[in-house]
mmCIF file of N, CA, C and O in Angstrom:
data_model
loop_
_atom_site.group_PDB
_atom_site.id
_atom_site.type_symbol
_atom_site.label_atom_id
_atom_site.label_comp_id
_atom_site.label_asym_id
_atom_site.label_seq_id
_atom_site.Cartn_x
_atom_site.Cartn_y
_atom_site.Cartn_z
ATOM 1 N N VAL U 1 95.899 102.569 114.988
ATOM 2 C CA VAL U 1 97.436 102.511 115.595
ATOM 3 C C VAL U 1 98.083 103.827 115.540
ATOM 4 O O VAL U 1 98.296 104.165 114.172
ATOM 5 N N PHE U 2 97.493 104.386 116.979
ATOM 6 C CA PHE U 2 98.770 106.144 116.819
ATOM 7 C C PHE U 2 100.006 105.779 117.165
ATOM 8 O O PHE U 2 99.732 105.013 118.501
ATOM 9 N N PHE U 3 100.939 105.847 116.619
ATOM 10 C CA PHE U 3 101.927 106.347 118.336
ATOM 11 C C PHE U 3 102.784 107.476 117.816
ATOM 12 O O PHE U 3 102.819 108.195 116.869
ATOM 13 N N PHE U 4 102.438 108.310 119.125
ATOM 14 C CA PHE U 4 103.721 109.003 119.100
ATOM 15 C C PHE U 4 105.013 108.813 120.042
ATOM 16 O O PHE U 4 105.834 108.820 120.375
ATOM 17 N N PHE U 5 106.250 109.394 119.005
ATOM 18 C CA PHE U 5 107.916 108.883 119.011
ATOM 19 C C PHE U 5 108.359 109.955 119.676
ATOM 20 O O PHE U 5 109.765 109.283 119.654
ATOM 21 N N LYS U 6 108.308 110.021 120.478
ATOM 22 C CA LYS U 6 109.223 111.494 121.030
ATOM 23 C C LYS U 6 109.334 110.054 122.622
ATOM 24 O O LYS U 6 110.210 110.825 123.442
ATOM 25 N N GLN U 7 108.371 109.340 122.571
ATOM 26 C CA GLN U 7 108.850 108.069 123.915
ATOM 27 C C GLN U 7 109.027 106.973 123.540
ATOM 28 O O GLN U 7 109.062 106.049 122.279
ATOM 29 N N LYS U 8 109.819 105.804 125.025
ATOM 30 C CA LYS U 8 109.680 104.315 123.869
ATOM 31 C C LYS U 8 108.431 103.992 123.777
ATOM 32 O O LYS U 8 108.480 104.222 124.239
ATOM 33 N N THR U 9 108.218 103.496 122.825
ATOM 34 C CA THR U 9 107.271 102.290 123.306
ATOM 35 C C THR U 9 107.638 100.808 123.365
ATOM 36 O O THR U 9 109.148 100.705 123.012
ATOM 37 N N ALA U 10 107.066 99.160 123.433
ATOM 38 C CA ALA U 10 107.044 98.108 122.966
ATOM 39 C C ALA U 10 107.993 98.525 122.129
ATOM 40 O O ALA U 10 109.313 97.433 122.365
ATOM 41 N N TYR U 11 107.948 98.878 120.928
ATOM 42 C CA TYR U 11 108.654 98.726 119.737
ATOM 43 C C TYR U 11 109.444 99.412 119.180
ATOM 44 O O TYR U 11 108.990 100.404 119.182
ATOM 45 N N GLU U 12 110.297 99.748 119.269
ATOM 46 C CA GLU U 12 111.040 100.744 117.871
ATOM 47 C C GLU U 12 110.519 100.999 117.223
ATOM 48 O O GLU U 12 111.610 100.293 116.330
ATOM 49 N N ILE U 13 110.352 101.526 116.647
ATOM 50 C CA ILE U 13 109.882 101.686 115.007
ATOM 51 C C ILE U 13 109.785 102.700 114.053
ATOM 52 O O ILE U 13 110.021 103.794 115.314
ATOM 53 N N SER U 14 110.554 102.879 113.660
ATOM 54 C CA SER U 14 111.392 103.945 112.545
ATOM 55 C C SER U 14 111.384 104.998 111.908
ATOM 56 O O SER U 14 109.252 104.299 111.999
ATOM 57 N N ALA U 15 111.412 106.125 111.892
ATOM 58 C CA ALA U 15 110.861 106.825 111.596
ATOM 59 C C ALA U 15 109.719 106.755 109.334
ATOM 60 O O ALA U 15 109.041 107.128 109.301
ATOM 61 N N CYS U 16 110.475 105.554 108.895
ATOM 62 C CA CYS U 16 110.202 105.862 107.734
ATOM 63 C C CYS U 16 109.125 103.989 107.573
ATOM 64 O O CYS U 16 107.880 104.951 106.499
ATOM 65 N N LEU U 17 108.825 103.644 109.031
ATOM 66 C CA LEU U 17 107.033 103.194 108.780
ATOM 67 C C LEU U 17 106.113 104.163 108.623
ATOM 68 O O LEU U 17 104.852 104.102 108.476
ATOM 69 N N VAL U 18 106.209 105.085 109.575
ATOM 70 C CA VAL U 18 106.188 106.365 110.068
ATOM 71 C C VAL U 18 105.101 106.264 109.042
ATOM 72 O O VAL U 18 104.047 107.314 108.004
ATOM 73 N N GLY U 19 105.930 107.086 108.449
ATOM 74 C CA GLY U 19 106.617 108.450 106.766
ATOM 75 C C GLY U 19 105.938 107.244 105.861
ATOM 76 O O GLY U 19 105.171 108.471 104.818
ATOM 77 N N SER U 20 106.264 106.254 106.370
ATOM 78 C CA SER U 20 104.667 104.864 104.222
ATOM 79 C C SER U 20 103.224 105.713 105.479
ATOM 80 O O SER U 20 102.704 105.040 104.222
ATOM 81 N N GLU U 21 103.000 104.820 105.772
ATOM 82 C CA GLU U 21 101.913 105.918 106.789
ATOM 83 C C GLU U 21 101.016 106.410 106.400
ATOM 84 O O GLU U 21 100.100 106.793 105.627
ATOM 85 N N MET U 22 102.087 107.613 106.718
ATOM 86 C CA MET U 22 101.215 108.876 106.141
ATOM 87 C C MET U 22 100.956 108.855 104.145
ATOM 88 O O MET U 22 99.913 109.280 104.574
ATOM 89 N N CYS U 23 102.488 108.434 103.394
ATOM 90 C CA CYS U 23 102.155 108.237 101.847
ATOM 91 C C CYS U 23 100.932 107.708 101.709
ATOM 92 O O CYS U 23 99.728 107.876 100.961
ATOM 93 N N ILE U 24 100.594 106.283 102.696
ATOM 94 C CA ILE U 24 99.321 105.402 102.282
ATOM 95 C C ILE U 24 98.792 106.756 102.013
ATOM 96 O O ILE U 24 97.633 105.965 101.835
ATOM 97 N N ARG U 25 97.710 106.899 103.925
ATOM 98 C CA ARG U 25 96.065 107.366 103.376
ATOM 99 C C ARG U 25 96.262 109.345 102.910
ATOM 100 O O ARG U 25 95.275 109.412 102.610
ATOM 101 N N ASP U 26 97.205 109.798 102.682
ATOM 102 C CA ASP U 26 97.356 110.574 101.498
ATOM 103 C C ASP U 26 97.581 110.759 99.933
ATOM 104 O O ASP U 26 96.655 110.829 99.620
ATOM 105 N N ARG U 27 97.991 108.605 99.512
ATOM 106 C CA ARG U 27 97.198 108.902 98.911
ATOM 107 C C ARG U 27 96.015 107.817 98.228
ATOM 108 O O ARG U 27 95.020 108.038 97.677
ATOM 109 N N TYR U 28 95.867 107.697 99.555
ATOM 110 C CA TYR U 28 93.817 106.844 99.147
ATOM 111 C C TYR U 28 92.696 108.334 99.647
ATOM 112 O O TYR U 28 92.173 108.542 98.396
ATOM 113 N N THR U 29 93.544 109.274 99.431
ATOM 114 C CA THR U 29 93.184 110.441 100.179
ATOM 115 C C THR U 29 92.663 111.460 98.619
ATOM 116 O O THR U 29 91.503 112.134 97.941
ATOM 117 N N ALA U 30 93.888 111.278 98.115
ATOM 118 C CA ALA U 30 94.697 111.731 96.709
ATOM 119 C C ALA U 30 93.416 110.918 96.067
ATOM 120 O O ALA U 30 92.592 111.726 94.735
ATOM 121 N N ILE U 31 93.404 109.342 95.335
ATOM 122 C CA ILE U 31 92.199 109.066 95.003
ATOM 123 C C ILE U 31 91.201 109.644 95.457
ATOM 124 O O ILE U 31 90.019 110.306 94.688
ATOM 125 N N GLU U 32 90.408 109.412 96.767
ATOM 126 C CA GLU U 32 89.226 109.889 96.912
ATOM 127 C C GLU U 32 89.112 110.978 96.118
ATOM 128 O O GLU U 32 87.676 111.257 95.201
ATOM 129 N N CYS U 33 89.555 112.167 96.432
ATOM 130 C CA CYS U 33 89.456 113.714 96.350
ATOM 131 C C CYS U 33 88.958 113.054 94.401
ATOM 132 O O CYS U 33 87.898 114.625 93.755
ATOM 133 N N GLN U 34 90.187 112.857 93.077
ATOM 134 C CA GLN U 34 90.144 112.945 92.507
ATOM 135 C C GLN U 34 88.602 112.212 91.733
ATOM 136 O O GLN U 34 88.035 112.465 91.021
ATOM 137 N N LYS U 35 88.509 111.229 92.480
ATOM 138 C CA LYS U 35 87.434 110.635 92.493
ATOM 139 C C LYS U 35 85.822 112.149 92.462
ATOM 140 O O LYS U 35 84.675 112.168 91.275
ATOM 141 N N GLU U 36 85.851 112.468 92.957
ATOM 142 C CA GLU U 36 84.997 113.863 93.103
ATOM 143 C C GLU U 36 85.583 115.402 92.983
ATOM 144 O O GLU U 36 84.264 115.992 93.326
ATOM 145 N N LYS U 37 86.660 115.022 92.222
ATOM 146 C CA LYS U 37 86.797 116.223 91.525
ATOM 147 C C LYS U 37 87.499 116.726 92.472
ATOM 148 O O LYS U 37 86.904 118.901 91.517
ATOM 149 N N ILE U 38 87.799 116.700 93.031
ATOM 150 C CA ILE U 38 88.288 117.713 94.267
ATOM 151 C C ILE U 38 89.878 117.979 93.641
ATOM 152 O O ILE U 38 90.598 117.500 94.342
ATOM 153 N N THR U 39 90.638 120.110 94.023
ATOM 154 C CA THR U 39 92.082 119.227 94.489
ATOM 155 C C THR U 39 92.413 118.867 95.484
ATOM 156 O O THR U 39 92.022 120.155 95.937
ATOM 157 N N PHE U 40 93.471 118.673 95.587
ATOM 158 C CA PHE U 40 94.499 118.116 96.455
ATOM 159 C C PHE U 40 95.748 118.199 96.546
ATOM 160 O O PHE U 40 95.925 117.670 96.047
ATOM 161 N N ALA U 41 96.370 119.128 97.618
ATOM 162 C CA ALA U 41 97.436 118.229 97.381
ATOM 163 C C ALA U 41 98.396 118.201 99.078
ATOM 164 O O ALA U 41 97.835 119.098 99.239
ATOM 165 N N ALA U 42 99.062 117.437 99.363
ATOM 166 C CA ALA U 42 99.443 117.888 100.568
ATOM 167 C C ALA U 42 101.135 117.746 100.555
ATOM 168 O O ALA U 42 101.413 116.901 100.429
ATOM 169 N N VAL U 43 101.088 118.542 102.259
ATOM 170 C CA VAL U 43 103.237 117.644 102.408
ATOM 171 C C VAL U 43 103.287 117.112 103.634
ATOM 172 O O VAL U 43 102.317 118.130 104.612
ATOM 173 N N HIS U 44 103.710 116.325 103.936
ATOM 174 C CA HIS U 44 103.759 115.991 104.746
ATOM 175 C C HIS U 44 102.229 115.951 105.900
ATOM 176 O O HIS U 44 101.535 115.358 105.579
ATOM 177 N N ASP U 45 102.187 116.608 106.405
ATOM 178 C CA ASP U 45 100.604 116.873 107.920
ATOM 179 C C ASP U 45 99.451 118.413 107.415
ATOM 180 O O ASP U 45 99.363 118.370 107.745
ATOM 181 N N SER U 46 99.655 118.822 106.197
ATOM 182 C CA SER U 46 99.548 119.837 105.630
ATOM 183 C C SER U 46 99.096 119.670 104.265
ATOM 184 O O SER U 46 99.404 118.752 103.167
ATOM 185 N N TYR U 47 97.205 120.223 104.251
ATOM 186 C CA TYR U 47 96.337 120.075 102.774
ATOM 187 C C TYR U 47 95.986 120.920 102.395
ATOM 188 O O TYR U 47 95.624 122.287 103.254
ATOM 189 N N TRP U 48 95.422 120.774 101.693
ATOM 190 C CA TRP U 48 95.264 121.767 100.597
ATOM 191 C C TRP U 48 94.440 122.276 99.485
ATOM 192 O O TRP U 48 94.599 120.944 99.464
ATOM 193 N N THR U 49 93.676 122.510 99.460
ATOM 194 C CA THR U 49 92.293 122.616 98.672
ATOM 195 C C THR U 49 91.381 123.658 98.984
ATOM 196 O O THR U 49 92.417 124.606 99.225
ATOM 197 N N HIS U 50 90.634 124.190 97.312
ATOM 198 C CA HIS U 50 89.667 125.419 97.076
ATOM 199 C C HIS U 50 88.774 124.701 98.676
ATOM 200 O O HIS U 50 88.578 124.603 99.525
ATOM 201 N N ALA U 51 88.896 126.624 98.752
ATOM 202 C CA ALA U 51 88.026 126.866 100.681
ATOM 203 C C ALA U 51 87.137 126.395 99.764
ATOM 204 O O ALA U 51 86.124 125.291 100.939
ATOM 205 N N CYS U 52 86.195 126.473 99.249
ATOM 206 C CA CYS U 52 85.001 125.518 99.219
ATOM 207 C C CYS U 52 85.130 124.255 99.037
ATOM 208 O O CYS U 52 83.680 123.332 99.434
ATOM 209 N N ASP U 53 85.996 123.341 99.274
ATOM 210 C CA ASP U 53 85.872 121.867 98.866
ATOM 211 C C ASP U 53 86.449 121.462 100.945
ATOM 212 O O ASP U 53 86.373 120.750 100.836
ATOM 213 N N ILE U 54 86.837 123.049 101.649
ATOM 214 C CA ILE U 54 87.250 122.104 102.656
ATOM 215 C C ILE U 54 87.051 121.034 103.725
ATOM 216 O O ILE U 54 86.872 120.153 104.505
ATOM 217 N N ASP U 55 85.323 122.413 104.081
ATOM 218 C CA ASP U 55 84.741 120.547 104.659
ATOM 219 C C ASP U 55 84.460 119.668 104.090
ATOM 220 O O ASP U 55 84.991 118.318 105.144
ATOM 221 N N ARG U 56 84.365 119.203 102.777
ATOM 222 C CA ARG U 56 84.340 117.834 101.887
ATOM 223 C C ARG U 56 85.871 117.482 101.538
ATOM 224 O O ARG U 56 85.632 115.819 102.627
ATOM 225 N N MET U 57 86.498 117.898 101.832
ATOM 226 C CA MET U 57 87.946 116.721 101.667
ATOM 227 C C MET U 57 88.349 116.937 102.930
ATOM 228 O O MET U 57 88.948 115.644 103.685
ATOM 229 N N ASN U 58 87.735 117.348 104.263
ATOM 230 C CA ASN U 58 88.636 117.497 106.162
ATOM 231 C C ASN U 58 87.088 115.943 105.983
ATOM 232 O O ASN U 58 87.310 115.360 106.620
ATOM 233 N N GLU U 59 86.363 115.755 105.757
ATOM 234 C CA GLU U 59 85.525 114.272 106.080
ATOM 235 C C GLU U 59 86.709 112.689 104.532
ATOM 236 O O GLU U 59 86.648 112.203 105.508
ATOM 237 N N ILE U 60 86.507 113.201 103.850
ATOM 238 C CA ILE U 60 87.574 112.755 103.191
ATOM 239 C C ILE U 60 88.684 111.776 104.028
ATOM 240 O O ILE U 60 89.382 110.957 103.717
ATOM 241 N N LEU U 61 89.380 113.012 104.242
ATOM 242 C CA LEU U 61 90.633 112.827 104.808
ATOM 243 C C LEU U 61 91.152 111.783 106.588
ATOM 244 O O LEU U 61 90.982 110.720 106.846
ATOM 245 N N ARG U 62 89.238 112.001 106.687
ATOM 246 C CA ARG U 62 89.228 111.299 108.516
ATOM 247 C C ARG U 62 88.284 109.964 107.951
ATOM 248 O O ARG U 62 89.507 108.874 108.881
ATOM 249 N N GLN U 63 87.326 110.232 106.548
ATOM 250 C CA GLN U 63 86.904 108.436 106.633
ATOM 251 C C GLN U 63 88.537 107.067 106.168
ATOM 252 O O GLN U 63 89.100 106.197 106.611
ATOM 253 N N GLN U 64 90.117 108.341 105.624
ATOM 254 C CA GLN U 64 90.365 107.761 105.394
ATOM 255 C C GLN U 64 92.162 107.369 105.675
ATOM 256 O O GLN U 64 91.880 105.979 106.323
ATOM 257 N N PHE U 65 91.720 107.803 107.177
ATOM 258 C CA PHE U 65 92.812 107.316 108.368
ATOM 259 C C PHE U 65 91.851 106.679 109.314
ATOM 260 O O PHE U 65 92.244 105.295 109.429
ATOM 261 N N VAL U 66 90.337 106.084 108.226
ATOM 262 C CA VAL U 66 89.815 105.175 109.996
ATOM 263 C C VAL U 66 89.912 104.248 109.313
ATOM 264 O O VAL U 66 90.686 102.763 108.807
ATOM 265 N N ARG U 67 89.931 104.060 107.966
ATOM 266 C CA ARG U 67 90.131 103.046 106.604
ATOM 267 C C ARG U 67 91.409 102.416 106.920
ATOM 268 O O ARG U 67 91.460 101.430 107.340
ATOM 269 N N LEU U 68 92.180 102.953 106.950
ATOM 270 C CA LEU U 68 93.838 102.989 107.556
ATOM 271 C C LEU U 68 93.989 102.680 108.501
ATOM 272 O O LEU U 68 94.631 100.942 108.724
ATOM 273 N N HIS U 69 93.747 102.623 109.662
ATOM 274 C CA HIS U 69 93.481 102.001 111.449
ATOM 275 C C HIS U 69 93.157 101.410 111.714
ATOM 276 O O HIS U 69 93.408 100.733 112.624
ATOM 277 N N GLY U 70 92.131 101.197 111.124
ATOM 278 C CA GLY U 70 91.158 100.048 110.644
ATOM 279 C C GLY U 70 91.828 98.373 110.159
ATOM 280 O O GLY U 70 90.810 97.784 111.379
ATOM 281 N N GLN U 71 93.135 99.060 110.085
ATOM 282 C CA GLN U 71 93.461 97.600 109.493
ATOM 283 C C GLN U 71 94.812 96.913 111.293
ATOM 284 O O GLN U 71 95.190 98.067 111.274
ATOM 285 N N PRO U 72 95.012 95.740 110.933
ATOM 286 C CA PRO U 72 95.463 95.061 111.641
ATOM 287 C C PRO U 72 96.824 95.588 111.547
ATOM 288 O O PRO U 72 97.833 94.479 111.632
ATOM 289 N N LEU U 73 97.608 96.670 111.169
ATOM 290 C CA LEU U 73 98.369 97.169 110.149
ATOM 291 C C LEU U 73 99.823 96.350 111.426
ATOM 292 O O LEU U 73 100.946 96.015 110.937
ATOM 293 N N LEU U 74 100.139 96.210 112.429
ATOM 294 C CA LEU U 74 100.971 95.787 113.419
ATOM 295 C C LEU U 74 100.597 94.470 113.913
ATOM 296 O O LEU U 74 102.237 94.055 113.755
ATOM 297 N N GLU U 75 99.341 93.219 113.034
ATOM 298 C CA GLU U 75 100.153 92.363 113.649
ATOM 299 C C GLU U 75 100.628 91.769 112.263
ATOM 300 O O GLU U 75 101.189 91.042 112.460
ATOM 301 N N GLU U 76 100.118 92.614 111.185
ATOM 302 C CA GLU U 76 100.445 92.416 109.629
ATOM 303 C C GLU U 76 102.082 91.676 110.066
ATOM 304 O O GLU U 76 102.501 91.307 109.208
ATOM 305 N N LEU U 77 102.151 93.852 110.571
ATOM 306 C CA LEU U 77 103.995 93.746 110.227
ATOM 307 C C LEU U 77 104.615 93.085 111.123
ATOM 308 O O LEU U 77 105.356 91.790 110.718
ATOM 309 N N ARG U 78 103.696 92.707 112.315
ATOM 310 C CA ARG U 78 105.182 91.162 113.316
ATOM 311 C C ARG U 78 105.117 89.808 112.542
ATOM 312 O O ARG U 78 105.379 89.237 112.013
ATOM 313 N N ASP U 79 103.849 89.528 112.492
ATOM 314 C CA ASP U 79 104.266 88.345 111.087
ATOM 315 C C ASP U 79 104.572 88.452 109.558
ATOM 316 O O ASP U 79 105.035 87.216 109.299
ATOM 317 N N SER U 80 104.954 89.239 109.089
ATOM 318 C CA SER U 80 105.516 89.390 108.644
ATOM 319 C C SER U 80 107.205 89.304 108.934
ATOM 320 O O SER U 80 108.687 87.922 108.546
ATOM 321 N N PHE U 81 107.874 89.628 109.814
ATOM 322 C CA PHE U 81 109.055 89.670 109.998
ATOM 323 C C PHE U 81 108.601 88.310 110.990
ATOM 324 O O PHE U 81 110.104 87.656 110.429
ATOM 325 N N GLU U 82 107.721 87.965 111.193
ATOM 326 C CA GLU U 82 108.476 85.748 112.017
ATOM 327 C C GLU U 82 108.195 85.385 110.869
ATOM 328 O O GLU U 82 109.652 83.731 110.704
ATOM 329 N N MET U 83 107.876 85.945 110.016
ATOM 330 C CA MET U 83 107.387 84.656 107.998
ATOM 331 C C MET U 83 109.165 84.561 107.536
ATOM 332 O O MET U 83 110.277 84.421 107.683
ATOM 333 N N ARG U 84 109.625 85.962 107.823
ATOM 334 C CA ARG U 84 111.238 85.911 107.060
ATOM 335 C C ARG U 84 111.837 85.785 108.268
ATOM 336 O O ARG U 84 113.357 85.587 108.098
ATOM 337 N N TYR U 85 111.561 85.927 109.393
ATOM 338 C CA TYR U 85 113.249 85.839 110.417
ATOM 339 C C TYR U 85 112.539 84.769 111.164
ATOM 340 O O TYR U 85 112.405 84.213 112.681
ATOM 341 N N PRO U 86 112.384 83.851 111.248
ATOM 342 C CA PRO U 86 112.143 82.237 111.413
ATOM 343 C C PRO U 86 112.933 81.887 113.058
ATOM 344 O O PRO U 86 112.191 81.805 113.501
ATOM 345 N N TYR U 87 113.880 82.158 112.906
ATOM 346 C CA TYR U 87 114.365 81.898 114.696
ATOM 347 C C TYR U 87 114.881 83.566 114.767
ATOM 348 O O TYR U 87 115.218 83.379 115.588
ATOM 349 N N ILE U 88 113.813 85.116 114.703
ATOM 350 C CA ILE U 88 113.731 85.954 115.997
ATOM 351 C C ILE U 88 112.486 85.719 116.524
ATOM 352 O O ILE U 88 111.485 85.126 116.065
ATOM 353 N N GLU U 89 112.199 85.964 117.996
ATOM 354 C CA GLU U 89 111.735 85.744 119.030
ATOM 355 C C GLU U 89 111.315 87.444 119.212
ATOM 356 O O GLU U 89 112.043 87.808 119.998
ATOM 357 N N PHE U 90 109.821 87.275 118.298
ATOM 358 C CA PHE U 90 109.681 88.800 118.252
ATOM 359 C C PHE U 90 108.505 89.320 119.753
ATOM 360 O O PHE U 90 108.134 88.328 120.227
ATOM 361 N N PRO U 91 108.697 90.165 120.095
ATOM 362 C CA PRO U 91 108.148 90.838 121.181
ATOM 363 C C PRO U 91 106.707 90.406 121.238
ATOM 364 O O PRO U 91 106.197 91.119 119.904
ATOM 365 N N PRO U 92 105.500 90.152 122.106
ATOM 366 C CA PRO U 92 104.313 90.774 121.767
ATOM 367 C C PRO U 92 103.216 91.882 121.509
ATOM 368 O O PRO U 92 103.950 92.932 121.925
ATOM 369 N N ILE U 93 102.736 91.869 120.598
ATOM 370 C CA ILE U 93 102.238 93.421 120.604
ATOM 371 C C ILE U 93 101.773 93.436 121.383
ATOM 372 O O ILE U 93 100.808 93.330 122.440
ATOM 373 N N PRO U 94 102.002 95.840 122.082
ATOM 374 C CA PRO U 94 101.966 95.640 122.781
ATOM 375 C C PRO U 94 99.621 96.258 122.499
ATOM 376 O O PRO U 94 98.736 95.655 121.333
ATOM 377 N N GLN U 95 98.846 95.503 124.519
ATOM 378 C CA GLN U 95 97.862 96.178 123.931
ATOM 379 C C GLN U 95 97.100 97.371 123.124
ATOM 380 O O GLN U 95 97.976 98.205 122.967
ATOM 381 N N ARG U 96 95.721 97.049 122.566
ATOM 382 C CA ARG U 96 95.010 98.565 121.893
ATOM 383 C C ARG U 96 94.573 99.012 122.875
ATOM 384 O O ARG U 96 94.320 98.934 124.391
ATOM 385 N N GLY U 97 95.000 100.713 123.055
ATOM 386 C CA GLY U 97 94.410 101.953 124.554
ATOM 387 C C GLY U 97 92.809 101.346 124.018
ATOM 388 O O GLY U 97 92.237 100.497 123.582
ATOM 389 N N LYS U 98 92.199 103.070 124.578
ATOM 390 C CA LYS U 98 90.560 102.964 124.465
ATOM 391 C C LYS U 98 90.451 103.673 123.582
ATOM 392 O O LYS U 98 88.777 103.717 123.501
ATOM 393 N N PHE U 99 91.094 104.186 122.542
ATOM 394 C CA PHE U 99 89.987 104.885 122.135
ATOM 395 C C PHE U 99 89.600 104.713 121.245
ATOM 396 O O PHE U 99 89.583 103.169 119.384
ATOM 397 N N ILE U 100 88.920 105.110 120.883
ATOM 398 C CA ILE U 100 87.404 104.203 119.472
ATOM 399 C C ILE U 100 88.126 105.328 118.244
ATOM 400 O O ILE U 100 87.293 106.034 118.294
ATOM 401 N N LEU U 101 87.754 103.981 118.019
ATOM 402 C CA LEU U 101 89.361 104.632 115.942
ATOM 403 C C LEU U 101 87.849 105.557 115.478
ATOM 404 O O LEU U 101 87.216 106.465 114.286
ATOM 405 N N SER U 102 86.370 105.236 115.244
ATOM 406 C CA SER U 102 85.512 105.412 115.168
ATOM 407 C C SER U 102 85.123 106.210 115.099
ATOM 408 O O SER U 102 84.099 107.640 113.879
ATOM 409 N N GLU U 103 85.100 107.731 115.808
ATOM 410 C CA GLU U 103 84.990 108.564 116.565
ATOM 411 C C GLU U 103 85.623 109.854 116.064
ATOM 412 O O GLU U 103 85.533 111.035 116.014
ATOM 413 N N VAL U 104 86.342 109.158 115.200
ATOM 414 C CA VAL U 104 87.892 109.978 114.718
ATOM 415 C C VAL U 104 86.874 110.660 112.962
ATOM 416 O O VAL U 104 86.942 111.747 112.980
ATOM 417 N N ILE U 105 85.375 109.928 112.777
ATOM 418 C CA ILE U 105 84.413 111.008 112.014
ATOM 419 C C ILE U 105 83.896 111.952 111.962
ATOM 420 O O ILE U 105 83.586 112.436 111.863
ATOM 421 N N ASN U 106 83.664 111.704 113.486
ATOM 422 C CA ASN U 106 82.620 113.038 114.182
ATOM 423 C C ASN U 106 83.687 113.944 113.526
ATOM 424 O O ASN U 106 83.683 115.180 114.113
#
């Protein structure tokens, strides 16, 4: 699920949540790079490795993006809010668009 926050969405999702998502994705990527003995560093949306490992790091980044965003993140967030705040009625989650997540791998 991709959100661009320059416009209003059905949910007012804070930058903290987006930052948390980025941290999770980067952690997944760092773990996979470490398994393959690839030097990896990241700050925000900038990634570094040795020139000889760029293509593989790019593959790993894409795989981990799909891994993270293939999960029902908004549904799980809504469910946790509904359990924590049963007296609040939350709006429905917006329908997913036509973006095909698996195409990120290509």
